[in-house]
């Protein structure tokens, strides 16, 4: 089990006096002479083929197919051993023990523990049947099981079965940084110290956003349409619309020129007249509307990829997460019976573990993918960061269908290694170029670097940041997020709402009875800011 690093970088009470230095991973709106406008994402980094798990014999050695064949041939050449002699007759039954006496003499209780994790072991004096149901336990005695002091295992003839983790237990909140651009900008500025530790820390400027919305003539959004932004130097970026008919461009990240032209295409032909747009240099979002000459259609397919950290520090929650995710998968399949749903997994650990990544390709068989999830356990790790970069590269590189809603659920409690932030962010940008929503679920143990990376990936891909809370009482304490307002609900219901929103193109809010508690002033995903709020001074 790896140690946790829950210590967070101290967040100052006042906002930074000036923006933090721009990290290398941020693209500037003014290119250098050797760069052009309309920056496109780099190709997805390449990885070696994934190592396949090898069969493990009982003695712990690894056998290849050749050695297994030789073992079979050698076994066939050996003369079979004679049958064993018959077993001796069973001994006579022991004399019945005297009836048990349940006294309050604490000295009669002997409890010993076996090795860590193996549970309690009981002495012969404890191996007694329980008292008759009609006999009331003596208050304060060892038979008064409900009142035994904490840390003392009550004497039982056999351990009681533990309840299995069930869905509907874990609790979580969520935050949409695209709906709260000023708060996200303030958060990025306060996190400037992280840029000194992580060279390729991404910076997504949500205060300057160009949102292109493509509707049909009746005002209905058209999903999966290619929006082409052409910059003044002739370079262009193509981004497909989500189910809500929108595609989001960041002038800083995408290196947009001051003047751009926006058009929409489908199947290689123009479906809307091109529009010239002047990109504002000041903070504030711009919305560009395009009216297409074809009718809107609904999404009929869903590709859901779950990327799950299975290192040892996830052990306190992995069983619950398995139950939650199985419930979520079943509920989505039951609610959207008209959808063609495929589900896949990438389980990951770290270098030096028994595996780094383990991929389960997209599959329509819900029972089969649920079984693959149920077979996972938590092990390995050793240090705080994990191989998130390889897991994200594997997941984004799967065969996502171009006409499906694409949703990637990243369940983790640690960031990538510092020198792998660049590769992780490259995978996130490749996901954005493929129109994949990245929805992180931050488990206990998440500290500043992990939260920063996850929120940047969610904002860039038009998604939300989800985080587990302590309200469930499951797992280690959860680090409070650097978020000003949110609602706490059950995790399974929250994930279903997020995926329903991605399918329908409409934000789905919880019912009042689903809300466990609220933090700050929340209004349909937006935090109500004080009148004097400034994301930066000056």
Coordinates of C-alpha atoms in Angstrom, one line a residue:
X1 CA 0.0 0.0 0.0
X2 CA 1.5 3.3 -1.0
X3 CA 1.7 6.2 1.3
X4 CA -0.6 9.1 0.6
X5 CA 0.3 12.7 0.1
X6 CA -2.7 14.6 1.2
X7 CA -0.8 17.8 2.1
X8 CA -2.1 20.5 -0.2
X9 CA -0.4 23.6 -1.4
X10 CA -1.8 26.4 0.8
X11 CA -4.4 28.5 -1.0
X12 CA -4.1 32.2 -0.1
X13 CA -7.2 34.0 0.9
X14 CA -6.9 36.8 -1.6
X15 CA -6.6 36.4 -5.3
X16 CA -3.2 36.7 -7.0
X17 CA -2.2 40.2 -7.9
X18 CA -1.2 39.2 -11.4
X19 CA -1.6 36.2 -13.6
X20 CA 0.8 33.4 -13.0
X21 CA 3.6 32.9 -15.5
X22 CA 2.3 31.2 -18.6
X23 CA 3.4 27.5 -18.5
X24 CA 5.0 26.0 -21.6
X25 CA 2.0 23.8 -22.3
X26 CA -0.2 26.9 -22.9
X27 CA -0.5 28.2 -26.5
X28 CA -0.3 31.9 -26.9
X29 CA -2.6 33.9 -29.2
X30 CA 0.4 35.6 -30.7
X31 CA 2.6 33.0 -32.4
X32 CA 6.3 33.1 -32.8
X33 CA 7.7 33.5 -36.3
X34 CA 8.0 29.7 -36.7
X35 CA 4.4 29.1 -35.6
X36 CA 1.1 29.8 -37.3
X37 CA -2.3 30.5 -36.0
X38 CA -5.0 27.9 -35.5
X39 CA -2.9 25.4 -33.5
X40 CA -4.0 21.7 -33.9
X41 CA -3.4 19.0 -31.3
X42 CA -0.3 16.9 -31.7
X43 CA -0.7 13.2 -32.6
X44 CA -1.5 10.8 -29.8
X45 CA 1.8 9.6 -28.2
X46 CA 2.8 6.0 -29.2
X47 CA 3.2 3.2 -26.7
X48 CA 4.6 -0.3 -27.0
X49 CA 2.1 -3.1 -27.2
X50 CA 0.4 -3.9 -23.9
X51 CA 1.8 -6.8 -22.0
X52 CA -0.6 -9.7 -21.8
X53 CA -1.1 -11.4 -18.4
X54 CA 0.6 -14.7 -18.1
X55 CA -0.9 -17.8 -16.4
X56 CA 0.3 -18.2 -12.9
X57 CA 0.8 -21.8 -11.7
X58 CA 0.4 -22.7 -8.0
X59 CA 4.2 -22.6 -7.3
X60 CA 4.3 -19.0 -8.4
X61 CA 6.7 -19.6 -11.4
X62 CA 5.7 -18.4 -14.9
X63 CA 5.2 -21.1 -17.5
X64 CA 5.4 -20.4 -21.2
X65 CA 3.5 -22.5 -23.8
X66 CA 6.7 -24.4 -24.6
X67 CA 7.4 -25.3 -21.0
X68 CA 3.8 -26.4 -20.5
X69 CA 4.1 -28.7 -23.5
X70 CA 7.3 -30.2 -22.1
X71 CA 5.7 -30.7 -18.7
X72 CA 2.8 -32.6 -20.3
X73 CA 5.2 -34.8 -22.3
X74 CA 7.3 -35.6 -19.3
X75 CA 4.2 -36.4 -17.2
X76 CA 3.0 -38.8 -19.9
X77 CA 6.4 -40.6 -19.9
X78 CA 6.4 -41.2 -16.2
X79 CA 4.8 -44.5 -15.0
X80 CA 1.7 -43.7 -12.9
X81 CA 2.1 -44.0 -9.1
X82 CA 0.2 -46.8 -7.3
X83 CA -3.0 -45.7 -5.6
X84 CA -2.7 -44.5 -2.0
X85 CA -3.6 -46.8 0.8
X86 CA -7.1 -46.5 2.2
X87 CA -7.5 -43.9 5.0
X88 CA -7.5 -45.1 8.6
X89 CA -10.9 -45.4 10.3
X90 CA -12.2 -42.2 12.0
X91 CA -11.5 -41.8 15.7
X92 CA -14.4 -42.2 18.1
X93 CA -16.4 -39.0 18.7
X94 CA -15.2 -36.9 21.7
X95 CA -17.2 -36.6 24.8
X96 CA -19.6 -33.7 24.8
X97 CA -18.2 -30.6 26.5
X98 CA -19.9 -29.3 29.6
X99 CA -22.6 -26.7 28.9
X100 CA -21.3 -23.2 28.4
X101 CA -21.5 -20.6 31.2
X102 CA -21.7 -17.0 30.2
X103 CA -20.3 -15.0 33.0
X104 CA -19.0 -11.5 33.2
X105 CA -15.5 -12.6 34.1
X106 CA -13.4 -10.8 31.5
X107 CA -10.4 -13.0 32.2
X108 CA -12.2 -15.9 30.5
X109 CA -12.2 -14.1 27.2
X110 CA -9.1 -14.8 25.2
X111 CA -8.8 -13.1 21.8
X112 CA -5.7 -13.4 19.7
X113 CA -5.1 -11.9 16.2
X114 CA -3.4 -13.6 13.3
X115 CA -1.2 -11.7 10.8
X116 CA -2.5 -8.4 9.5
X117 CA -5.5 -8.6 7.2
X118 CA -6.2 -12.2 8.1
X119 CA -8.9 -11.4 10.7
X120 CA -9.1 -12.5 14.3
X121 CA -8.3 -16.1 15.5
X122 CA -10.0 -17.6 18.5
X123 CA -8.7 -19.8 21.3
X124 CA -10.2 -23.2 22.2
X125 CA -11.9 -21.6 25.1
X126 CA -13.9 -19.4 22.7
X127 CA -15.1 -22.2 20.5
X128 CA -18.4 -22.4 22.2
X129 CA -21.9 -22.2 20.8
X130 CA -23.7 -18.9 21.3
X131 CA -26.1 -18.5 24.2
X132 CA -29.7 -19.4 23.8
X133 CA -31.7 -16.7 22.1
X134 CA -33.9 -16.5 25.2
X135 CA -31.0 -15.7 27.5
X136 CA -30.5 -12.0 27.8
X137 CA -26.8 -11.0 27.9
X138 CA -25.5 -9.6 31.2
X139 CA -24.9 -5.9 30.7
X140 CA -21.1 -5.2 30.5
X141 CA -20.3 -8.9 30.0
X142 CA -18.4 -10.4 27.1
X143 CA -21.7 -11.7 25.7
X144 CA -23.2 -8.2 25.5
X145 CA -21.8 -7.9 22.0
X146 CA -23.3 -4.5 21.2
X147 CA -21.4 -2.9 24.1
X148 CA -17.9 -4.4 23.7
X149 CA -15.3 -1.6 23.8
X150 CA -13.9 -0.5 20.4
X151 CA -10.9 -2.5 19.3
X152 CA -11.9 -5.7 21.2
X153 CA -13.1 -8.5 19.1
X154 CA -16.1 -10.2 20.8
X155 CA -15.8 -13.9 21.2
X156 CA -17.8 -15.8 18.6
X157 CA -17.7 -19.5 17.5
X158 CA -17.2 -18.2 13.9
X159 CA -16.7 -14.8 12.4
X160 CA -19.9 -13.1 11.2
X161 CA -20.1 -12.5 7.4
X162 CA -19.3 -9.0 6.3
X163 CA -21.9 -7.2 4.2
X164 CA -20.9 -6.8 0.5
X165 CA -20.3 -3.3 -0.8
X166 CA -23.5 -2.0 -2.5
X167 CA -24.2 0.8 -4.9
X168 CA -25.8 3.9 -3.7
X169 CA -23.3 4.3 -0.8
X170 CA -20.5 6.6 -2.1
X171 CA -21.3 10.4 -2.2
X172 CA -19.8 13.0 -4.5
X173 CA -20.0 16.5 -5.8
X174 CA -19.4 18.0 -9.2
X175 CA -18.2 21.3 -10.8
X176 CA -18.3 22.7 -14.3
X177 CA -15.4 25.1 -14.9
X178 CA -16.8 26.2 -18.2
X179 CA -19.9 27.6 -16.4
X180 CA -17.7 29.3 -13.9
X181 CA -14.8 30.8 -15.9
X182 CA -13.9 33.5 -13.4
X183 CA -13.6 31.0 -10.6
X184 CA -11.5 28.7 -12.7
X185 CA -9.2 31.6 -13.7
X186 CA -8.8 32.5 -10.0
X187 CA -8.0 28.9 -9.2
X188 CA -5.4 28.6 -11.9
X189 CA -3.7 31.8 -10.7
X190 CA -3.6 30.6 -7.1
X191 CA -2.1 27.4 -8.3
X192 CA 0.9 29.1 -9.9
X193 CA 3.4 27.4 -7.5
X194 CA 2.6 24.1 -9.1
X195 CA 4.1 25.4 -12.4
X196 CA 7.4 25.6 -10.7
X197 CA 7.2 21.8 -10.0
X198 CA 5.6 20.6 -13.2
X199 CA 7.2 21.8 -16.4
X200 CA 4.3 20.9 -18.7
X201 CA 1.4 22.0 -16.5
X202 CA -1.5 22.8 -18.8
X203 CA -3.3 26.2 -18.7
X204 CA -6.7 26.5 -20.1
X205 CA -8.0 30.1 -20.1
X206 CA -11.7 29.8 -19.7
X207 CA -12.2 33.6 -19.5
X208 CA -11.8 33.8 -23.3
X209 CA -14.0 31.2 -25.0
X210 CA -15.6 31.1 -28.4
X211 CA -18.6 28.7 -28.4
X212 CA -20.0 27.8 -31.8
X213 CA -23.6 26.4 -31.8
X214 CA -25.0 24.7 -34.8
X215 CA -28.9 24.5 -35.0
X216 CA -31.3 23.5 -37.6
X217 CA -33.9 26.0 -38.9
X218 CA -36.3 25.1 -36.1
X219 CA -33.7 25.8 -33.5
X220 CA -32.8 22.2 -32.6
X221 CA -29.1 21.5 -32.0
X222 CA -27.3 19.3 -34.5
X223 CA -24.8 16.9 -33.0
X224 CA -21.5 15.6 -34.5
X225 CA -21.2 18.3 -37.1
X226 CA -17.7 19.5 -38.1
X227 CA -17.1 23.1 -37.1
X228 CA -14.2 24.6 -39.1
X229 CA -12.4 27.7 -37.8
X230 CA -10.1 29.2 -40.3
X231 CA -7.5 31.7 -39.1
X232 CA -6.1 34.8 -40.9
X233 CA -3.0 32.9 -42.1
X234 CA -5.1 30.1 -43.8
X235 CA -4.5 27.5 -41.1
X236 CA -7.7 25.9 -39.7
X237 CA -9.0 23.8 -36.8
X238 CA -11.8 21.3 -37.0
X239 CA -13.8 20.4 -34.0
X240 CA -17.1 18.4 -34.0
X241 CA -20.1 19.5 -32.0
X242 CA -21.3 17.6 -29.0
X243 CA -24.9 16.4 -28.5
X244 CA -25.9 19.9 -27.6
X245 CA -24.8 21.2 -31.0
X246 CA -21.8 23.1 -29.5
X247 CA -18.1 23.1 -30.1
X248 CA -15.9 25.2 -27.7
X249 CA -12.7 26.9 -28.8
X250 CA -10.1 28.6 -26.5
X251 CA -8.3 31.6 -28.2
X252 CA -5.3 31.0 -26.1
X253 CA -5.0 27.3 -26.2
X254 CA -6.0 27.1 -29.9
X255 CA -3.9 30.1 -30.9
X256 CA -6.7 31.9 -32.7
X257 CA -6.0 35.0 -34.8
X258 CA -7.9 38.2 -34.2
X259 CA -10.1 37.5 -37.2
X260 CA -11.4 34.1 -38.0
X261 CA -14.0 32.5 -40.2
X262 CA -16.4 29.9 -38.9
X263 CA -18.3 27.3 -41.0
X264 CA -20.0 23.9 -40.5
X265 CA -19.7 20.7 -42.5
X266 CA -21.1 17.2 -42.5
X267 CA -20.0 14.3 -44.6
X268 CA -17.5 16.6 -46.4
X269 CA -20.0 19.3 -47.6
X270 CA -21.0 22.7 -46.2
X271 CA -24.3 22.8 -44.4
X272 CA -24.2 26.4 -43.1
X273 CA -22.9 29.7 -44.5
X274 CA -19.5 30.7 -43.2
X275 CA -19.4 33.6 -40.8
X276 CA -16.5 36.1 -40.1
X277 CA -15.9 36.6 -36.4
X278 CA -13.7 39.1 -34.6
X279 CA -12.2 37.4 -31.5
X280 CA -12.4 39.7 -28.5
X281 CA -9.1 40.2 -26.6
X282 CA -10.9 40.9 -23.3
X283 CA -12.3 38.4 -20.8
X284 CA -15.7 37.1 -21.7
X285 CA -17.3 34.4 -23.7
X286 CA -18.5 34.7 -27.3
X287 CA -21.3 32.7 -28.8
X288 CA -21.4 32.2 -32.6
X289 CA -24.6 30.7 -34.0
X290 CA -24.8 28.8 -37.3
X291 CA -28.0 27.7 -38.9
X292 CA -27.7 24.5 -40.9
X293 CA -29.8 23.5 -43.9
X294 CA -30.6 20.1 -42.6
X295 CA -32.8 18.8 -39.8
X296 CA -31.4 17.8 -36.4
X297 CA -31.2 14.1 -35.3
X298 CA -30.8 12.5 -31.9
X299 CA -27.8 10.5 -30.8
X300 CA -28.3 6.7 -31.2
X301 CA -24.9 5.4 -30.0
X302 CA -22.8 5.7 -26.8
X303 CA -19.2 4.7 -26.3
X304 CA -18.3 4.7 -22.6
X305 CA -14.7 4.0 -21.6
X306 CA -13.8 3.7 -17.9
X307 CA -10.2 4.4 -17.0
X308 CA -9.7 3.1 -13.4
X309 CA -6.7 3.4 -11.1
X310 CA -6.3 0.0 -9.4
X311 CA -3.3 0.7 -7.2
X312 CA -3.2 -0.2 -3.5
X313 CA -4.3 3.2 -2.3
X314 CA -7.6 2.6 -4.0
X315 CA -8.2 -0.5 -2.0
X316 CA -10.5 1.3 0.6
X317 CA -12.9 2.3 -2.2
X318 CA -12.3 -0.1 -5.1
X319 CA -15.0 -2.6 -4.0
X320 CA -17.5 0.1 -3.6
X321 CA -16.6 1.7 -6.9
X322 CA -17.0 -1.7 -8.6
X323 CA -20.5 -1.9 -7.2
X324 CA -21.3 1.7 -8.1
X325 CA -19.9 1.3 -11.7
X326 CA -21.8 -1.9 -12.3
X327 CA -25.0 -0.2 -11.1
X328 CA -24.3 2.8 -13.3
X329 CA -23.7 0.6 -16.4
X330 CA -26.8 -1.4 -15.8
X331 CA -28.9 1.7 -15.2
X332 CA -27.7 3.4 -18.4
X333 CA -28.4 0.3 -20.5
X334 CA -31.9 0.0 -19.0
X335 CA -32.8 3.6 -19.4
X336 CA -31.5 4.0 -23.0
X337 CA -32.7 0.8 -24.6
X338 CA -32.8 2.5 -27.9
X339 CA -29.1 3.4 -27.7
X340 CA -26.4 1.2 -29.2
X341 CA -24.1 1.1 -26.1
X342 CA -20.5 -0.2 -26.0
X343 CA -18.4 -0.2 -22.9
X344 CA -14.7 -0.7 -22.3
X345 CA -12.1 -0.4 -19.6
X346 CA -8.4 0.6 -19.1
X347 CA -7.2 -0.5 -15.6
X348 CA -3.9 0.9 -14.7
X349 CA -1.2 0.9 -12.0
X350 CA 2.4 2.0 -12.3
X351 CA 5.8 1.0 -13.6
X352 CA 7.2 -2.0 -11.8
X353 CA 3.7 -3.4 -10.8
X354 CA 2.4 -6.7 -12.1
X355 CA 0.8 -4.7 -14.9
X356 CA 0.9 -1.0 -16.0
X357 CA -2.2 -1.0 -18.1
X358 CA -4.8 -3.7 -18.8
X359 CA -7.3 -2.9 -21.6
X360 CA -10.8 -4.4 -22.1
X361 CA -11.9 -3.3 -25.6
X362 CA -15.3 -1.9 -26.3
X363 CA -18.0 -4.5 -26.0
X364 CA -21.8 -4.5 -26.3
X365 CA -22.2 -7.4 -23.9
X366 CA -23.0 -5.6 -20.7
X367 CA -22.8 -8.7 -18.5
X368 CA -19.3 -9.5 -19.9
X369 CA -17.9 -6.0 -19.2
X370 CA -19.5 -6.0 -15.7
X371 CA -17.7 -9.3 -15.1
X372 CA -14.4 -7.9 -16.2
X373 CA -14.9 -5.0 -13.7
X374 CA -15.8 -7.4 -10.9
X375 CA -12.5 -9.3 -11.3
X376 CA -10.3 -6.3 -10.6
X377 CA -8.6 -5.7 -7.3
X378 CA -6.4 -3.0 -5.8
X379 CA -2.7 -3.6 -5.5
X380 CA 0.7 -2.1 -6.3
X381 CA 1.7 1.6 -6.5
X382 CA 4.4 2.4 -4.0
X383 CA 4.7 6.2 -4.6
X384 CA 2.1 8.9 -5.1
X385 CA 2.0 9.4 -8.9
X386 CA 0.8 6.6 -11.2
X387 CA 0.9 5.7 -14.9
X388 CA -2.1 7.9 -15.8
X389 CA -0.3 9.0 -19.0
X390 CA -0.2 5.4 -20.4
X391 CA -3.8 4.7 -19.3
X392 CA -5.1 7.8 -21.1
X393 CA -3.1 7.1 -24.2
X394 CA -4.5 3.6 -24.3
X395 CA -8.1 4.8 -23.8
X396 CA -8.0 7.6 -26.3
X397 CA -6.5 5.3 -28.9
X398 CA -9.4 2.8 -28.8
X399 CA -11.8 2.5 -31.8
X400 CA -14.3 5.2 -30.8
X401 CA -17.1 5.5 -33.3
X402 CA -17.4 8.9 -35.1
X403 CA -21.2 9.0 -34.8
X404 CA -21.5 8.1 -31.1
X405 CA -21.6 10.1 -27.9
X406 CA -18.0 9.5 -26.5
X407 CA -17.6 9.5 -22.7
X408 CA -14.4 8.7 -20.8
X409 CA -14.8 8.3 -17.0
X410 CA -11.4 8.7 -15.3
X411 CA -11.5 7.2 -11.7
X412 CA -8.3 8.0 -9.9
X413 CA -6.7 9.4 -6.7
X414 CA -3.3 10.5 -7.9
X415 CA -1.7 12.5 -10.7
X416 CA 0.7 11.3 -13.4
X417 CA 4.4 11.6 -12.7
X418 CA 5.8 15.1 -13.0
X419 CA 7.8 14.3 -16.2
X420 CA 4.7 12.6 -17.7
X421 CA 2.3 15.6 -17.4
X422 CA 3.1 16.5 -21.0
X423 CA 2.2 13.1 -22.3
X424 CA -1.0 13.0 -20.2
X425 CA -2.0 16.4 -21.5
X426 CA -1.2 15.4 -25.1
X427 CA -3.7 12.4 -24.6
X428 CA -6.3 14.9 -23.3
X429 CA -5.9 17.1 -26.3
X430 CA -6.1 14.1 -28.6
X431 CA -9.4 13.2 -26.8
X432 CA -10.7 16.7 -27.4
X433 CA -9.9 16.5 -31.1
X434 CA -11.9 13.2 -31.2
X435 CA -14.8 14.9 -29.3
X436 CA -14.4 12.7 -26.2
X437 CA -15.7 14.0 -22.9
X438 CA -13.2 13.4 -20.1
X439 CA -15.1 13.2 -16.8
X440 CA -12.8 12.7 -13.8
X441 CA -14.0 11.1 -10.6
X442 CA -11.5 12.1 -7.9
X443 CA -11.2 9.5 -5.1
X444 CA -9.7 10.0 -1.6
X445 CA -6.0 11.0 -1.7
X446 CA -6.4 13.6 -4.5
X447 CA -4.2 16.6 -3.8
X448 CA -3.3 19.7 -5.8
X449 CA -1.6 18.2 -8.9
X450 CA -4.2 15.6 -9.5
X451 CA -7.1 18.0 -9.1
X452 CA -5.4 20.5 -11.4
X453 CA -4.8 17.9 -14.1
X454 CA -8.3 16.5 -13.9
X455 CA -10.0 19.9 -14.0
X456 CA -8.0 21.0 -17.0
X457 CA -8.9 17.8 -18.9
X458 CA -12.6 18.2 -18.0
X459 CA -12.7 21.9 -19.0
X460 CA -10.9 21.3 -22.3
X461 CA -13.3 18.5 -23.3
X462 CA -16.6 20.2 -22.3
X463 CA -17.1 18.0 -19.3
X464 CA -17.3 18.3 -15.5
X465 CA -15.0 17.5 -12.5
X466 CA -16.5 15.0 -10.1
X467 CA -15.1 14.3 -6.6
X468 CA -15.9 11.9 -3.8
X469 CA -16.9 13.4 -0.4
X470 CA -16.7 12.2 3.2
X471 CA -20.5 12.0 3.5
X472 CA -20.6 8.3 2.8
X473 CA -18.1 7.4 5.6
X474 CA -16.3 5.1 3.1
X475 CA -12.5 5.2 2.6
X476 CA -9.9 7.6 3.8
X477 CA -10.6 11.3 4.3
X478 CA -11.2 13.1 1.0
X479 CA -9.3 16.2 0.4
X480 CA -11.7 19.2 0.1
X481 CA -11.8 20.5 -3.5
X482 CA -10.7 24.0 -4.3
X483 CA -14.3 24.7 -5.4
X484 CA -16.6 27.5 -4.1
X485 CA -20.0 25.9 -4.5
X486 CA -21.4 22.4 -5.2
X487 CA -24.2 19.9 -4.3
X488 CA -23.5 16.6 -2.7
X489 CA -25.5 13.6 -3.9
X490 CA -25.0 9.9 -4.4
X491 CA -22.2 9.1 -6.8
X492 CA -24.2 6.6 -8.9
X493 CA -27.0 9.1 -9.5
X494 CA -24.5 11.9 -10.3
X495 CA -22.7 9.9 -12.9
X496 CA -26.0 8.8 -14.5
X497 CA -27.0 12.5 -14.7
X498 CA -23.7 13.5 -16.2
X499 CA -23.9 10.8 -18.9
X500 CA -27.6 11.5 -19.5
X501 CA -26.6 15.2 -20.1
X502 CA -23.9 14.1 -22.6
X503 CA -26.5 12.0 -24.4
X504 CA -29.4 14.5 -24.4
X505 CA -27.4 17.7 -24.8
X506 CA -29.3 19.2 -21.8
X507 CA -27.8 19.7 -18.3
X508 CA -29.7 17.4 -15.8
X509 CA -29.9 18.7 -12.3
X510 CA -30.7 16.6 -9.2
X511 CA -34.2 16.5 -7.6
X512 CA -34.4 18.1 -4.2
X513 CA -34.7 14.8 -2.5
X514 CA -31.4 13.7 -4.0
X515 CA -29.4 16.5 -2.4
X516 CA -27.5 15.5 0.7
X517 CA -26.0 18.9 1.4
X518 CA -25.0 22.1 -0.5
X519 CA -21.9 24.2 -0.3
X520 CA -21.9 27.9 -1.3
X521 CA -24.5 29.6 -3.5
X522 CA -25.3 27.1 -6.3
X523 CA -27.6 27.8 -9.2
X524 CA -27.9 25.2 -11.9
X525 CA -24.2 24.6 -12.1
X526 CA -23.1 28.2 -11.6
X527 CA -21.7 29.7 -8.4
X528 CA -23.3 33.0 -7.5
X529 CA -20.4 35.4 -7.1
X530 CA -20.3 38.4 -4.8
X531 CA -20.7 41.8 -6.5
X532 CA -17.1 42.8 -5.8
X533 CA -15.5 39.5 -7.0
X534 CA -12.4 39.9 -9.2
X535 CA -10.6 36.9 -10.7
X536 CA -7.4 39.0 -10.7
X537 CA -6.6 42.5 -9.4
X538 CA -5.8 45.4 -11.6

